[in-house]
Short mmCIF file of C-alpha atoms in Angstrom, two decimals:
data_model
loop_
_atom_site.label_atom_id
_atom_site.label_comp_id
_atom_site.label_asym_id
_atom_site.label_seq_id
_atom_site.Cartn_x
_atom_site.Cartn_y
_atom_site.Cartn_z
CA MET A 1 61.57 190.83 195.75
CA ASP A 2 60.91 187.18 196.94
CA ALA A 3 57.38 185.89 195.75
CA PHE A 4 56.16 189.68 195.21
CA PHE A 5 52.70 189.90 194.77
CA VAL A 6 51.66 186.45 197.04
CA SER A 7 54.06 188.43 199.78
CA VAL A 8 51.90 191.28 199.56
CA GLU A 9 48.92 189.37 200.03
CA GLU A 10 50.27 187.97 203.05
CA LEU A 11 50.73 191.44 204.22
CA TYR A 12 47.30 191.90 203.64
CA ASP A 13 45.97 188.70 205.31
CA PRO A 14 48.72 187.19 207.30
CA SER A 15 46.71 183.75 207.78
CA LEU A 16 48.27 182.66 204.12
CA LYS A 17 51.53 182.74 205.22
CA GLY A 18 53.46 179.29 205.21
CA LYS A 19 50.42 178.22 202.95
CA PRO A 20 50.32 177.04 199.59
CA VAL A 21 49.02 180.30 197.61
CA VAL A 22 48.10 181.19 194.17
CA VAL A 23 47.67 184.67 192.98
CA GLY A 24 45.81 185.29 189.67
CA GLY A 25 41.97 184.24 190.09
CA ARG A 26 39.92 181.32 190.57
CA PRO A 27 40.95 177.86 189.62
CA ASN A 28 38.02 177.40 187.25
CA GLU A 29 38.76 180.71 185.43
CA ARG A 30 40.39 180.51 182.02
CA GLY A 31 43.26 183.19 183.39
CA VAL A 32 47.28 182.42 184.52
CA VAL A 33 48.80 182.38 187.27
CA SER A 34 50.59 185.72 188.30
CA ALA A 35 52.46 184.35 191.12
CA ALA A 36 52.75 181.26 193.06
CA SER A 37 54.07 181.06 197.04
CA TYR A 38 57.36 178.66 197.52
CA ALA A 39 54.54 176.11 199.28
CA ALA A 40 52.66 175.94 196.02
CA ARG A 41 56.10 175.69 193.98
CA LYS A 42 57.17 172.36 195.39
CA PHE A 43 53.82 171.39 193.55
CA GLY A 44 55.07 172.43 190.26
CA VAL A 45 53.06 175.58 190.46
CA HIS A 46 54.57 178.44 188.36
CA SER A 47 53.61 181.65 186.82
CA ALA A 48 52.07 181.74 183.34
CA MET A 49 50.28 178.55 183.88
CA PRO A 50 46.57 177.77 183.45
CA LEU A 51 45.10 178.54 186.55
CA ARG A 52 43.23 174.98 186.35
CA THR A 53 46.42 173.47 185.72
CA ALA A 54 47.38 174.88 188.90
CA TYR A 55 44.52 173.42 190.74
CA LYS A 56 45.29 170.31 189.02
CA LEU A 57 48.83 170.13 190.80
CA CYS A 58 47.81 171.76 194.03
CA PRO A 59 44.21 171.50 194.54
CA GLN A 60 44.54 172.71 198.32
CA ALA A 61 46.04 175.96 197.21
CA ILE A 62 44.47 179.02 197.97
CA PHE A 63 43.64 181.18 194.66
CA VAL A 64 43.23 184.97 195.16
CA ASP A 65 42.56 187.50 192.74
CA GLY A 66 45.20 189.75 191.95
CA HIS A 67 45.35 193.33 193.02
CA PRO A 68 47.44 195.30 191.02
CA GLU A 69 46.70 198.70 192.80
CA ARG A 70 48.46 196.98 195.94
CA TYR A 71 51.53 195.91 194.30
CA ARG A 72 52.31 199.24 192.67
CA GLU A 73 51.71 200.57 195.91
CA CYS A 74 54.43 198.37 197.50
CA SER A 75 56.51 198.62 194.81
CA GLU A 76 56.66 202.47 194.94
CA LYS A 77 58.05 201.94 198.70
CA VAL A 78 60.77 199.22 197.25
CA PHE A 79 61.54 202.05 194.71
CA GLU A 80 61.91 204.47 197.52
CA VAL A 81 63.92 202.30 199.76
CA LEU A 82 66.29 202.00 196.35
CA THR A 83 67.31 205.15 195.22
CA GLY A 84 67.59 206.16 199.30
CA PHE A 85 70.28 203.74 199.30
CA THR A 86 72.23 204.81 195.46
CA PRO A 87 71.02 207.36 192.95
CA VAL A 88 71.50 204.97 189.82
CA VAL A 89 68.62 202.79 190.04
CA GLU A 90 66.63 200.71 187.13
CA MET A 91 63.44 199.18 187.74
CA ALA A 92 63.71 196.32 185.21
CA SER A 93 60.02 195.17 186.52
CA ILE A 94 57.62 195.85 189.25
CA ASP A 95 59.36 193.65 191.69
CA GLU A 96 62.83 193.67 190.08
CA ALA A 97 65.79 196.23 190.17
CA TYR A 98 69.54 196.99 189.30
CA LEU A 99 71.55 199.16 191.46
CA ASP A 100 74.87 200.48 190.86
CA ILE A 101 76.98 200.52 194.35
CA THR A 102 80.11 201.78 192.33
CA GLY A 103 81.90 204.44 194.93
CA THR A 104 79.73 203.52 197.89
CA GLU A 105 82.51 201.93 199.92
CA ARG A 106 82.67 204.83 202.22
CA LEU A 107 79.41 204.70 203.15
CA TYR A 108 78.81 201.07 203.42
CA GLY A 109 81.62 199.11 203.25
CA PRO A 110 82.45 196.38 200.49
CA PRO A 111 79.99 195.00 198.64
CA LEU A 112 78.67 191.91 200.42
CA LYS A 113 78.28 194.48 203.49
CA ALA A 114 76.63 196.72 201.45
CA ALA A 115 74.16 193.89 200.20
CA HIS A 116 73.32 193.05 203.75
CA ILE A 117 72.56 196.71 204.63
CA LEU A 118 70.48 196.92 201.88
CA HIS A 119 68.58 193.65 203.01
CA ASP A 120 67.76 195.06 206.14
CA ARG A 121 66.50 198.35 204.84
CA MET A 122 64.09 196.71 202.58
CA LYS A 123 62.57 194.44 205.29
CA SER A 124 62.33 197.37 207.68
CA ALA A 125 61.05 199.67 205.02
CA THR A 126 58.67 197.20 203.24
CA LYS A 127 58.00 194.15 205.66
CA LEU A 128 58.49 191.97 202.52
CA ASN A 129 61.63 189.65 201.69
CA CYS A 130 64.14 190.42 199.11
CA SER A 131 66.90 188.52 197.25
CA ILE A 132 69.89 190.09 196.40
CA GLY A 133 73.20 189.20 193.87
CA VAL A 134 76.17 191.34 193.85
CA SER A 135 78.54 191.19 190.88
CA ALA A 136 80.53 193.26 188.27
CA SER A 137 77.59 192.06 185.95
CA ARG A 138 74.20 192.55 185.95
CA MET A 139 73.37 189.39 184.23
CA VAL A 140 75.36 187.87 187.08
CA ALA A 141 73.93 189.67 189.48
CA LYS A 142 70.38 188.49 188.19
CA ILE A 143 71.56 185.06 188.12
CA GLY A 144 73.07 185.35 191.78
CA SER A 145 70.00 186.87 193.11
CA ASP A 146 68.12 184.07 191.64
CA GLN A 147 70.21 181.53 193.26
CA ALA A 148 70.03 183.47 196.59
CA LYS A 149 66.19 182.84 197.02
CA PRO A 150 64.40 182.74 199.28
CA ASN A 151 65.41 185.66 201.09
CA GLY A 152 69.38 185.50 200.98
CA VAL A 153 72.44 187.25 199.23
CA LEU A 154 74.95 186.21 197.12
CA TRP A 155 77.98 187.67 196.17
CA ILE A 156 80.19 186.52 193.06
CA ILE A 157 83.75 187.63 193.78
CA PRO A 158 85.08 189.39 190.43
CA GLY A 159 87.01 187.04 188.30
CA THR A 160 84.50 183.96 189.47
CA GLU A 161 81.55 184.35 187.07
CA ALA A 162 82.02 181.86 184.59
CA ASN A 163 82.93 179.24 187.28
CA PHE A 164 79.68 180.28 189.33
CA LEU A 165 77.72 179.94 185.97
CA ALA A 166 79.51 176.60 184.50
CA PRO A 167 77.40 173.86 186.57
CA LEU A 168 74.22 175.95 185.88
CA ASP A 169 71.30 174.97 183.48
CA VAL A 170 71.56 177.25 180.03
CA ARG A 171 68.10 178.23 180.89
CA LYS A 172 69.38 180.04 184.12
CA VAL A 173 70.64 182.50 181.12
CA PRO A 174 68.25 185.69 181.01
CA GLY A 175 66.78 185.68 177.27
CA VAL A 176 67.08 181.93 177.15
CA GLY A 177 63.37 180.48 176.87
CA LYS A 178 62.08 177.11 175.78
CA VAL A 179 62.76 177.56 172.25
CA THR A 180 66.11 178.56 172.41
CA GLU A 181 66.84 175.80 175.12
CA LYS A 182 65.54 173.31 172.63
CA ASN A 183 67.95 174.43 170.13
CA LEU A 184 71.04 174.56 172.90
CA HIS A 185 70.27 170.94 173.67
CA ALA A 186 70.26 169.87 170.49
CA LEU A 187 73.78 170.53 170.29
CA GLY A 188 74.66 168.67 173.44
CA ILE A 189 74.36 172.12 175.31
CA ARG A 190 72.86 171.63 178.47
CA LYS A 191 75.20 173.65 181.10
CA VAL A 192 76.17 177.02 180.79
CA GLY A 193 79.73 175.50 180.95
CA ASP A 194 78.59 173.96 177.54
CA LEU A 195 78.41 176.67 176.11
CA ALA A 196 81.10 178.78 177.15
CA LYS A 197 83.24 176.08 175.55
CA LEU A 198 82.03 176.83 172.10
CA ASP A 199 83.31 178.98 169.77
CA GLU A 200 81.74 182.34 168.83
CA ALA A 201 81.80 182.03 165.22
CA PHE A 202 80.02 178.70 165.83
CA LEU A 203 77.28 180.62 167.83
CA GLU A 204 76.76 183.31 165.66
CA GLU A 205 76.31 180.82 162.65
CA ARG A 206 73.59 179.04 164.47
CA PHE A 207 71.78 181.86 166.05
CA GLY A 208 73.30 184.94 164.64
CA LYS A 209 73.44 188.29 167.08
CA TRP A 210 72.18 186.47 169.47
CA GLY A 211 74.49 183.74 169.53
CA LEU A 212 77.48 186.42 170.07
CA ALA A 213 75.30 187.48 172.82
CA LEU A 214 75.13 184.01 174.31
CA ALA A 215 78.75 183.66 174.17
CA GLY A 216 79.31 186.92 176.12
CA LYS A 217 76.81 185.86 178.71
CA SER A 218 78.14 182.34 178.70
CA HIS A 219 81.30 183.97 180.21
CA GLY A 220 79.66 186.15 182.97
CA LEU A 221 79.76 189.31 180.71
CA ASP A 222 76.50 191.87 179.88
CA ALA A 223 75.66 191.35 176.39
CA GLY A 224 72.74 191.71 174.22
CA GLY A 225 69.34 193.19 174.63
CA TRP A 226 68.93 195.08 177.95
CA TYR A 227 72.32 194.80 179.11
CA ASP A 228 73.78 196.69 176.22
CA ALA A 229 72.34 200.09 177.69
CA GLU A 230 74.14 201.28 181.11
CA ILE A 231 71.84 201.08 184.06
CA GLY A 232 69.36 203.88 184.02
CA GLU A 233 69.43 204.43 180.25
CA ASP A 234 66.06 203.20 179.59
CA ALA A 235 65.80 202.52 175.77
CA GLY A 236 61.84 202.48 175.95
CA PRO A 237 59.82 199.56 174.75
CA LYS A 238 59.56 198.09 171.29
CA SER A 239 55.91 197.82 171.47
CA ILE A 240 52.83 198.15 173.99
CA SER A 241 49.94 195.75 173.83
CA HIS A 242 47.53 194.24 176.20
CA GLU A 243 44.97 191.70 175.77
CA THR A 244 42.15 189.36 178.18
CA THR A 245 40.35 186.29 177.63
CA PHE A 246 36.71 186.40 178.62
CA ASP A 247 35.63 184.00 181.06
CA GLU A 248 33.05 182.89 178.66
CA ASP A 249 33.00 183.41 174.98
CA THR A 250 30.71 186.17 173.47
CA ALA A 251 29.38 187.54 170.45
CA ASP A 252 27.73 190.63 172.14
CA VAL A 253 29.03 193.19 170.20
CA GLU A 254 28.62 195.68 172.89
CA ARG A 255 30.58 194.16 175.24
CA ILE A 256 33.31 192.96 172.72
CA GLU A 257 33.76 196.57 171.84
CA SER A 258 33.62 198.15 175.07
CA THR A 259 36.59 195.57 176.24
CA LEU A 260 38.41 196.92 173.10
CA ALA A 261 37.69 200.80 174.46
CA HIS A 262 38.94 199.89 177.87
CA LEU A 263 41.80 197.66 176.03
CA CYS A 264 42.99 201.09 174.16
CA GLU A 265 43.14 202.73 177.38
CA MET A 266 45.52 200.70 179.08
CA VAL A 267 47.71 200.58 176.22
CA ALA A 268 47.67 204.54 175.59
CA ARG A 269 48.32 205.21 179.30
CA ARG A 270 51.53 202.99 178.79
CA LEU A 271 52.47 205.12 175.87
CA ARG A 272 52.16 208.56 177.48
CA GLU A 273 53.99 207.27 180.28
CA HIS A 274 56.62 206.33 177.85
CA GLY A 275 56.46 209.67 175.95
CA LEU A 276 55.61 207.77 173.02
CA GLU A 277 53.11 207.87 170.23
CA ALA A 278 52.52 205.07 168.23
CA ARG A 279 52.24 204.75 164.09
CA THR A 280 50.94 201.46 163.90
CA LEU A 281 47.71 199.57 165.62
CA GLN A 282 46.99 196.33 165.90
CA LEU A 283 43.69 194.09 166.42
CA LYS A 284 44.09 190.62 168.07
CA LEU A 285 40.93 188.89 167.82
CA ARG A 286 40.67 184.77 168.90
CA TYR A 287 37.48 183.28 168.16
CA SER A 288 35.91 180.18 170.15
CA ASP A 289 37.83 177.61 167.94
CA PHE A 290 41.00 179.23 168.60
CA SER A 291 41.30 180.57 165.02
CA THR A 292 43.10 183.66 165.51
CA ILE A 293 43.36 186.80 163.22
CA THR A 294 45.85 190.07 163.40
CA ARG A 295 45.22 193.20 161.72
CA ALA A 296 47.02 196.23 161.49
CA HIS A 297 46.62 199.86 160.35
CA THR A 298 48.79 202.74 160.23
CA PRO A 299 46.52 205.77 160.86
CA PRO A 300 47.13 209.33 159.29
CA ARG A 301 48.88 210.48 162.44
CA ALA A 302 50.35 209.03 165.34
CA THR A 303 48.77 208.71 168.28
CA GLN A 304 48.57 207.77 172.48
CA LEU A 305 45.17 208.96 172.70
CA ASP A 306 42.40 206.53 173.94
CA THR A 307 39.76 208.11 171.81
CA GLU A 308 41.64 208.10 168.63
CA MET A 309 43.19 204.25 169.24
CA TYR A 310 39.67 203.31 169.80
CA ALA A 311 38.31 204.59 166.69
CA GLU A 312 41.10 202.99 165.00
CA ILE A 313 40.72 199.67 166.77
CA ARG A 314 36.84 199.36 166.55
CA ASP A 315 37.02 200.27 162.90
CA LEU A 316 39.42 197.27 162.37
CA PHE A 317 37.11 194.84 164.68
CA ARG A 318 33.94 196.07 162.29
CA ARG A 319 35.86 195.34 159.46
CA ASN A 320 37.19 191.86 160.12
CA TRP A 321 34.76 190.21 162.69
CA ARG A 322 32.47 187.01 161.48
CA PRO A 323 29.01 188.41 162.50
CA GLY A 324 27.68 186.08 165.28
CA ALA A 325 30.99 184.24 165.55
CA LYS A 326 31.51 184.16 169.47
CA VAL A 327 35.21 185.83 170.73
CA ARG A 328 37.39 184.11 173.03
CA LEU A 329 40.00 186.68 173.43
CA LEU A 330 41.04 190.50 172.29
CA GLY A 331 44.27 192.37 171.79
CA VAL A 332 45.28 195.52 171.40
CA HIS A 333 48.86 195.96 170.15
CA ALA A 334 51.09 199.79 169.41
CA SER A 335 54.06 199.67 167.94
CA GLY A 336 56.26 201.94 165.39
CA TRP A 337 56.84 204.62 167.31
CA ALA A 338 57.22 208.32 165.48
CA GLU A 339 60.05 210.25 165.06
CA GLY A 340 60.42 214.31 165.25
CA ASP A 341 56.97 216.67 164.59
CA GLU A 342 53.95 214.81 162.87
CA GLN A 343 51.80 216.13 160.32
CA MET A 344 49.18 218.30 162.01
CA ASP A 345 45.67 217.68 160.75
CA LEU A 346 44.48 221.12 160.83
CA LEU A 347 40.78 220.60 160.57
CA GLY A 348 41.00 218.02 163.88
CA GLU A 349 44.10 219.65 165.47
CA ASP A 350 41.73 221.66 168.21
CA ARG A 351 39.82 218.65 168.91
CA HIS A 352 43.41 216.50 169.50
CA GLU A 353 44.06 218.89 171.99
CA LYS A 354 41.37 219.19 173.92
CA TRP A 355 41.57 215.43 174.08
CA LYS A 356 45.32 215.72 174.90
CA GLN A 357 44.72 217.89 177.63
CA THR A 358 41.73 216.02 178.93
CA MET A 359 43.74 212.50 178.99
CA ALA A 360 46.73 214.13 180.69
CA ALA A 361 44.34 215.35 183.52
CA ALA A 362 42.94 211.50 183.73
CA ASP A 363 46.43 210.63 184.01
CA ARG A 364 46.66 212.60 187.21
CA LEU A 365 43.50 211.37 188.73
CA ARG A 366 44.67 207.72 188.04
CA ASP A 367 48.09 208.85 189.68
CA ARG A 368 46.54 210.22 192.63
CA PHE A 369 43.32 207.66 193.11
CA GLY A 370 44.32 204.27 191.11
CA GLU A 371 43.89 203.31 187.62
CA LYS A 372 40.09 202.79 187.92
CA ALA A 373 39.51 206.32 188.89
CA VAL A 374 38.52 207.76 185.86
CA GLY A 375 37.91 206.03 182.24
CA LEU A 376 35.94 206.10 179.07
CA ALA A 377 32.33 205.82 179.05
CA ALA A 378 32.77 203.54 175.95
CA GLY A 379 34.54 201.22 178.08
CA MET A 380 32.38 200.82 181.12
CA ARG A 381 30.83 198.01 180.08
CA GLY A 382 34.20 196.32 178.81
CA LYS A 383 35.57 196.39 182.41
CA PHE A 384 37.75 193.63 183.50
CA ARG A 385 40.06 192.56 186.41
CA GLU A 386 43.46 193.71 185.05
CA ARG A 387 45.76 190.64 184.64
CA THR A 388 48.74 190.92 187.34
CA HIS A 389 52.07 191.36 185.48
CA GLU A 390 55.60 192.64 185.84
CA ASN A 391 55.10 195.76 183.50
CA PRO A 392 51.71 198.01 184.46
CA ALA A 393 51.24 201.15 183.70
CA GLY A 394 52.46 203.20 187.17
CA LEU A 395 55.82 201.40 187.22
CA PRO A 396 57.89 203.01 189.30
CA GLY A 397 60.85 204.65 187.87
CA LYS A 398 59.70 204.29 184.34
CA LYS A 399 57.47 207.70 184.37
CA PRO A 400 58.95 210.15 181.81
CA THR A 401 60.41 213.52 183.09
#
C-alpha cells in the first residue's frame, strides 16, 4: 500500500491530500515518524526519524497523531480484497502482503494483466492506492513494488531478475540495513550487481550464513530469513516486545508501574494471537541520562497472561530501579516459546485457568470494539497513545486458527 498511514488519514480528512503530512505525533514530542506523505519525503522526512528532526527538515508539514484502529480496519479491507483474488496470501505487515497467483491464468490472464486487475480492485474497494511487483521470486517482487511506487505496477519477466537488480543500491535488498550496507561499502560493494560478482565462499567467510543468503538474493532468489518459508507458512515471531518513551521523564512509581502493566497487556495480547507462551520475560529501563539496563527472568511456568507477566515485570522493576531516578523509556520483551505441555502449578492452576478464560473474553471484546475496549485496572493510569507500527495486535491474517 502506498504511504498507507498517510493515505488512511486522507480518507478521514481529504484536505490533507497533496500536502506534506507526517504521521506519528506532534513535532515537539519525543516520538518518531510512523509515515510521511510523498510531499514530505521530498524534504528528507522518512519513517523512524525523530519527530523533532522531521520538523527541522519540513517545518511546513502537517503533523498528525497516528490512529492504529483506523489502520487495522483498513488493513482488514485490504486483506479481504487479497483473499478474494487468490487463496494463498501472506500478510507481511499491516500494509504489505505476498500473493501466489500460480494457476490463476484462466481467471485473470498473464501476470501483468492479473496485477492490473488487482490494482483496480484494490482502489475500488478501499479508495487507497497500492503498488505491485510481479516476479517468480518474492524478494524481487517486493523490490519491484518499491520501484513501482507510487501507484504503479512492475513485472520482472522470469530470467531477467539479475539484470533488474544489478543497477540498484545494495540497500534495496531486504534485510540489508545500515550496518550491513556500511560493511559492504567497505568491500567496494555498492550495487547489487557488485554483490552478484562475488564468490559465495567469500561472502560466507565474511558474513556467515547471511553471506550465503546475500549471494542468493543478489541473483534474484528467495534466500534467508523470511524467504526460507513458503508463502502462508507462518513461522511465527522469535520474540515479541513493546516499549514507550515518556513525553517527560518521570520518577512517579505509580505511573511507571501502570505503564508497565499496559505494556504487558500489549505483549500478552500478541502472544495469544500467535498461540505462544513465553518462558523468558525481560524489562528494559532507560533513565534520563540515557543509561539503559535490561533484566530478564524465567518464571516457573511459561505464560501468555497479562496478570502473570505484569507480576514478573513489576518485580524486576522494583528490584532494579534506582529510587528517585527519573525514567525516560520502558520496555517489555517476551521470548523463549514453550514447547509441549508445561508443568502445572497445582495450587495456582484454578486461578491460572480463570485468568485464561477472562483474557480470552477480553480479546473477543477487543476484536469487536477495538484494543481500548477493555484492560487491566492496574494499567489505566499508564495508558499511552499506541505507537503506529507495522505489526500491531489484530494484524489481518495473523490470528491463530
